[in-house]
Short mmCIF file of C-alpha atoms in Angstrom, two decimals:
data_model
loop_
_atom_site.label_atom_id
_atom_site.label_comp_id
_atom_site.label_asym_id
_atom_site.label_seq_id
_atom_site.Cartn_x
_atom_site.Cartn_y
_atom_site.Cartn_z
CA ALA I 315 -27.21 -114.91 -43.67
CA GLN I 316 -30.64 -114.84 -42.15
CA SER I 317 -33.77 -116.08 -43.81
CA VAL I 318 -37.43 -116.44 -42.93
CA THR I 319 -39.79 -119.01 -44.40
CA GLN I 320 -43.51 -118.78 -44.00
CA LEU I 321 -44.70 -122.22 -44.86
CA ASP I 322 -48.20 -121.33 -46.05
CA SER I 323 -49.00 -118.62 -48.56
CA GLN I 324 -52.72 -118.81 -47.83
CA VAL I 325 -54.69 -120.17 -44.89
CA PRO I 326 -58.48 -120.35 -45.15
CA VAL I 327 -60.31 -120.99 -41.90
CA PHE I 328 -63.86 -120.75 -40.61
CA GLU I 329 -64.84 -118.12 -38.08
CA GLU I 330 -64.33 -119.18 -34.43
CA ALA I 331 -61.94 -121.96 -35.46
CA PRO I 332 -58.33 -122.01 -34.21
CA VAL I 333 -55.52 -121.08 -36.55
CA GLU I 334 -51.75 -121.52 -36.71
CA LEU I 335 -49.53 -119.61 -39.11
CA ARG I 336 -46.13 -121.21 -39.45
CA CYS I 337 -42.78 -119.48 -39.56
CA ASN I 338 -39.28 -120.94 -39.65
CA TYR I 339 -36.07 -118.95 -39.64
CA SER I 340 -32.39 -119.54 -40.04
CA SER I 341 -29.63 -117.45 -38.54
CA SER I 342 -26.13 -117.92 -37.25
CA VAL I 343 -26.56 -115.34 -34.49
CA SER I 344 -29.09 -114.55 -31.81
CA VAL I 345 -32.19 -113.06 -33.29
CA TYR I 346 -35.30 -111.23 -32.37
CA LEU I 347 -38.55 -112.41 -33.88
CA PHE I 348 -41.67 -110.51 -34.82
CA TRP I 349 -45.09 -111.00 -36.28
CA TYR I 350 -46.77 -108.15 -38.14
CA VAL I 351 -50.25 -107.88 -39.65
CA GLN I 352 -51.18 -105.89 -42.73
CA TYR I 353 -54.77 -105.01 -43.51
CA PRO I 354 -55.69 -104.01 -47.08
CA ASN I 355 -54.24 -100.66 -48.15
CA GLN I 356 -52.45 -100.17 -44.85
CA GLY I 357 -48.95 -100.44 -43.50
CA LEU I 358 -47.76 -103.17 -41.16
CA GLN I 359 -48.82 -103.29 -37.53
CA LEU I 360 -46.81 -105.09 -34.86
CA LEU I 361 -48.70 -108.05 -33.36
CA LEU I 362 -46.04 -109.38 -31.02
CA LYS I 363 -42.32 -109.84 -30.60
CA TYR I 364 -39.87 -112.21 -28.97
CA LEU I 365 -36.70 -110.65 -27.61
CA SER I 366 -35.72 -113.00 -24.77
CA GLY I 367 -37.18 -114.76 -21.76
CA SER I 368 -40.41 -116.75 -21.88
CA THR I 369 -40.80 -118.59 -25.14
CA LEU I 370 -44.56 -118.00 -25.21
CA VAL I 371 -45.32 -114.48 -26.28
CA LYS I 372 -48.74 -112.87 -26.15
CA GLY I 373 -49.68 -110.09 -28.50
CA ILE I 374 -52.59 -107.93 -29.46
CA ASN I 375 -55.97 -109.12 -30.75
CA GLY I 376 -55.68 -112.47 -28.92
CA PHE I 377 -52.68 -113.73 -30.87
CA GLU I 378 -49.75 -115.56 -29.33
CA ALA I 379 -46.58 -117.15 -30.66
CA GLU I 380 -44.12 -119.69 -29.36
CA PHE I 381 -40.40 -119.48 -29.92
CA ASN I 382 -38.82 -122.90 -30.43
CA LYS I 383 -35.06 -122.59 -30.66
CA SER I 384 -34.38 -126.26 -31.44
CA GLN I 385 -36.81 -126.21 -34.36
CA THR I 386 -36.00 -122.59 -35.29
CA SER I 387 -39.67 -121.81 -35.44
CA PHE I 388 -41.93 -119.00 -34.31
CA HIS I 389 -45.47 -120.06 -35.13
CA LEU I 390 -48.39 -117.70 -34.60
CA ARG I 391 -51.62 -118.97 -33.09
CA LYS I 392 -55.09 -117.79 -32.20
CA PRO I 393 -57.64 -120.06 -30.49
CA SER I 394 -60.68 -118.51 -32.17
CA VAL I 395 -60.53 -116.25 -35.21
CA HIS I 396 -62.93 -113.53 -36.31
CA ILE I 397 -63.84 -112.23 -39.73
CA SER I 398 -61.87 -109.10 -38.86
CA ASP I 399 -58.65 -111.16 -38.62
CA THR I 400 -58.66 -111.53 -42.40
CA ALA I 401 -55.36 -109.94 -43.41
CA GLU I 402 -51.81 -110.73 -44.42
CA TYR I 403 -49.40 -111.78 -41.69
CA PHE I 404 -45.65 -111.38 -41.86
CA CYS I 405 -43.02 -113.08 -39.76
CA ALA I 406 -39.75 -111.16 -39.41
CA VAL I 407 -36.32 -111.71 -37.91
CA SER I 408 -33.90 -109.03 -36.78
CA ASP I 409 -30.33 -109.37 -35.61
CA PRO I 410 -28.21 -107.08 -33.40
CA GLY I 411 -27.05 -105.38 -36.60
CA PHE I 412 -30.56 -104.03 -36.98
CA LYS I 413 -31.28 -105.63 -40.32
CA THR I 414 -34.80 -106.99 -40.47
CA ILE I 415 -35.74 -109.73 -42.89
CA PHE I 416 -39.40 -110.44 -43.61
CA GLY I 417 -41.04 -113.63 -44.74
CA ALA I 418 -43.15 -113.72 -47.89
CA GLY I 419 -46.37 -113.40 -45.91
CA THR I 420 -49.36 -115.62 -45.18
CA ARG I 421 -52.79 -114.51 -46.27
CA LEU I 422 -55.35 -115.49 -43.63
CA PHE I 423 -58.87 -115.69 -44.96
CA VAL I 424 -61.61 -116.14 -42.34
CA LYS I 425 -64.88 -117.46 -43.70
CA ALA I 426 -68.30 -117.06 -42.08
CA LYS P 1130 -48.54 -89.65 -30.10
CA ALA P 1131 -48.86 -89.41 -33.87
CA GLY P 1132 -47.82 -92.41 -35.93
CA VAL P 1133 -45.53 -92.60 -38.93
CA THR P 1134 -46.81 -90.51 -41.79
CA GLN P 1135 -45.98 -90.87 -45.44
CA THR P 1136 -46.70 -88.51 -48.29
CA PRO P 1137 -48.06 -88.73 -50.84
CA ARG P 1138 -50.23 -91.80 -50.38
CA TYR P 1139 -50.63 -92.40 -54.11
CA LEU P 1140 -48.48 -91.42 -57.04
CA ILE P 1141 -48.60 -92.06 -60.78
CA LYS P 1142 -45.49 -91.48 -62.85
CA THR P 1143 -44.24 -92.45 -66.29
CA ARG P 1144 -41.10 -94.34 -67.20
CA GLY P 1145 -37.96 -92.26 -67.07
CA GLN P 1146 -39.30 -89.76 -64.55
CA GLN P 1147 -38.04 -89.43 -61.02
CA VAL P 1148 -39.98 -89.40 -57.78
CA THR P 1149 -39.44 -88.32 -54.17
CA LEU P 1150 -41.32 -89.90 -51.29
CA SER P 1151 -41.43 -88.47 -47.79
CA CYS P 1152 -41.63 -90.09 -44.37
CA SER P 1153 -42.10 -88.44 -40.98
CA PRO P 1154 -41.23 -90.80 -38.12
CA ILE P 1155 -42.84 -91.04 -34.70
CA SER P 1156 -41.62 -88.22 -32.48
CA GLY P 1157 -38.39 -89.25 -30.75
CA HIS P 1158 -37.56 -92.02 -33.21
CA ARG P 1159 -34.18 -91.56 -34.85
CA SER P 1160 -34.11 -94.53 -37.20
CA VAL P 1161 -36.05 -94.64 -40.44
CA SER P 1162 -36.09 -97.65 -42.74
CA TRP P 1163 -37.57 -97.98 -46.21
CA TYR P 1164 -39.06 -101.08 -47.79
CA GLN P 1165 -40.44 -101.94 -51.19
CA GLN P 1166 -43.45 -104.26 -51.24
CA THR P 1167 -44.54 -106.00 -54.43
CA PRO P 1168 -46.75 -109.07 -54.97
CA GLY P 1169 -43.87 -110.99 -56.53
CA GLN P 1170 -40.97 -110.07 -54.26
CA GLY P 1171 -42.73 -109.38 -50.97
CA LEU P 1172 -41.16 -106.93 -48.55
CA GLN P 1173 -37.64 -105.98 -49.49
CA PHE P 1174 -35.37 -103.78 -47.43
CA LEU P 1175 -34.10 -100.68 -49.22
CA PHE P 1176 -32.07 -98.79 -46.63
CA GLU P 1177 -32.00 -97.46 -43.11
CA TYR P 1178 -31.02 -94.04 -41.84
CA PHE P 1179 -30.05 -93.16 -38.31
CA SER P 1180 -29.08 -89.66 -37.22
CA GLU P 1181 -28.79 -88.55 -40.84
CA THR P 1182 -26.42 -91.38 -41.78
CA GLN P 1183 -27.20 -94.39 -43.90
CA ARG P 1184 -26.50 -97.39 -41.66
CA ASN P 1185 -27.76 -100.32 -43.71
CA LYS P 1186 -28.49 -100.84 -47.37
CA GLY P 1187 -30.36 -103.53 -49.28
CA ASN P 1188 -29.67 -104.86 -52.76
CA PHE P 1189 -31.19 -102.18 -54.92
CA PRO P 1190 -29.61 -100.26 -57.81
CA GLY P 1191 -28.17 -96.80 -57.33
CA ARG P 1192 -31.34 -95.28 -58.80
CA PHE P 1193 -32.78 -95.70 -55.32
CA SER P 1194 -31.40 -93.20 -52.85
CA GLY P 1195 -32.44 -91.56 -49.65
CA ARG P 1196 -31.57 -89.07 -47.03
CA GLN P 1197 -32.52 -88.10 -43.52
CA PHE P 1198 -32.80 -84.62 -42.11
CA SER P 1199 -31.86 -83.34 -38.66
CA ASN P 1200 -35.48 -83.64 -37.50
CA SER P 1201 -35.37 -87.37 -38.49
CA ARG P 1202 -37.72 -86.92 -41.42
CA SER P 1203 -36.59 -88.96 -44.38
CA GLU P 1204 -36.99 -88.81 -48.13
CA MET P 1205 -36.52 -91.54 -50.69
CA ASN P 1206 -35.77 -90.77 -54.32
CA VAL P 1207 -36.06 -93.03 -57.33
CA SER P 1208 -34.60 -91.75 -60.58
CA THR P 1209 -35.21 -92.98 -64.12
CA LEU P 1210 -38.32 -94.89 -63.14
CA GLU P 1211 -38.95 -98.32 -64.61
CA LEU P 1212 -42.22 -100.25 -64.84
CA GLY P 1213 -40.88 -102.68 -62.25
CA ASP P 1214 -40.62 -99.89 -59.68
CA SER P 1215 -44.39 -99.95 -59.30
CA ALA P 1216 -44.88 -100.96 -55.68
CA LEU P 1217 -46.01 -99.98 -52.23
CA TYR P 1218 -43.16 -98.16 -50.51
CA LEU P 1219 -43.27 -98.47 -46.76
CA CYS P 1220 -41.40 -96.43 -44.22
CA ALA P 1221 -40.79 -97.61 -40.67
CA SER P 1222 -39.34 -95.81 -37.69
CA SER P 1223 -37.83 -97.02 -34.43
CA PHE P 1224 -35.94 -95.76 -31.39
CA ARG P 1225 -32.94 -97.93 -32.16
CA THR P 1226 -31.51 -97.35 -28.68
CA ASP P 1227 -30.78 -100.99 -27.94
CA PHE P 1228 -30.42 -104.26 -29.76
CA THR P 1229 -34.08 -104.63 -30.45
CA ASP P 1230 -35.51 -103.33 -33.65
CA THR P 1231 -39.23 -102.90 -33.16
CA GLN P 1232 -40.34 -100.92 -36.15
CA TYR P 1233 -43.53 -98.93 -36.55
CA PHE P 1234 -44.79 -98.65 -40.09
CA GLY P 1235 -46.52 -95.89 -41.97
CA PRO P 1236 -49.43 -96.53 -44.35
CA GLY P 1237 -47.16 -96.51 -47.40
CA THR P 1238 -46.99 -94.69 -50.71
CA ARG P 1239 -48.36 -96.59 -53.66
CA LEU P 1240 -46.32 -95.76 -56.74
CA THR P 1241 -47.59 -96.70 -60.17
CA VAL P 1242 -45.22 -96.35 -63.11
CA LEU P 1243 -46.86 -96.24 -66.55
#
């Protein structure tokens, strides 16, 4: 069975500082990995995805993530955050059977 | 291209009632998935429909059901509502034409059960 663990429930950070949101997964089959962002009172928006190929994936809003197969991780990074990045971020894993499992979420709080 | 739409956006019901939520996917998308989001349990998969057939199902009681129409629009029904059914219900659509499963989410329906 697949599982996704987001290691931090909350991450406070100052504006213009770098941030890393951690995600580890477990699966016995090849998977596809995703990061989504959810702003208050909205649905989820896709930030980026890893399907195959280069392990460094660039997404929208300046975010990027690195797939590390040996460590089964897919951490999300941004070199300089803005107030507007305050939101909840979800890591997700999907297998060829089309089931998607989401992590519990990490609340990013950017302080001025 | 219009995004995923969900109606209604907000709903208040009382225990024992039933409710129907609607989801219209992005044009051309044939797969619709439903999720329940609560502060305690996070995002939990309810079920997925593809070409009017339920293809995947999560671990929810039979009170939760759904269907998909020929135009890919989907409805979710919850009967005999319980307080614990209060949640944000999210719908997501995708092409589902290959092994990837990039889903596009609607804004959700917030259900409050009193």
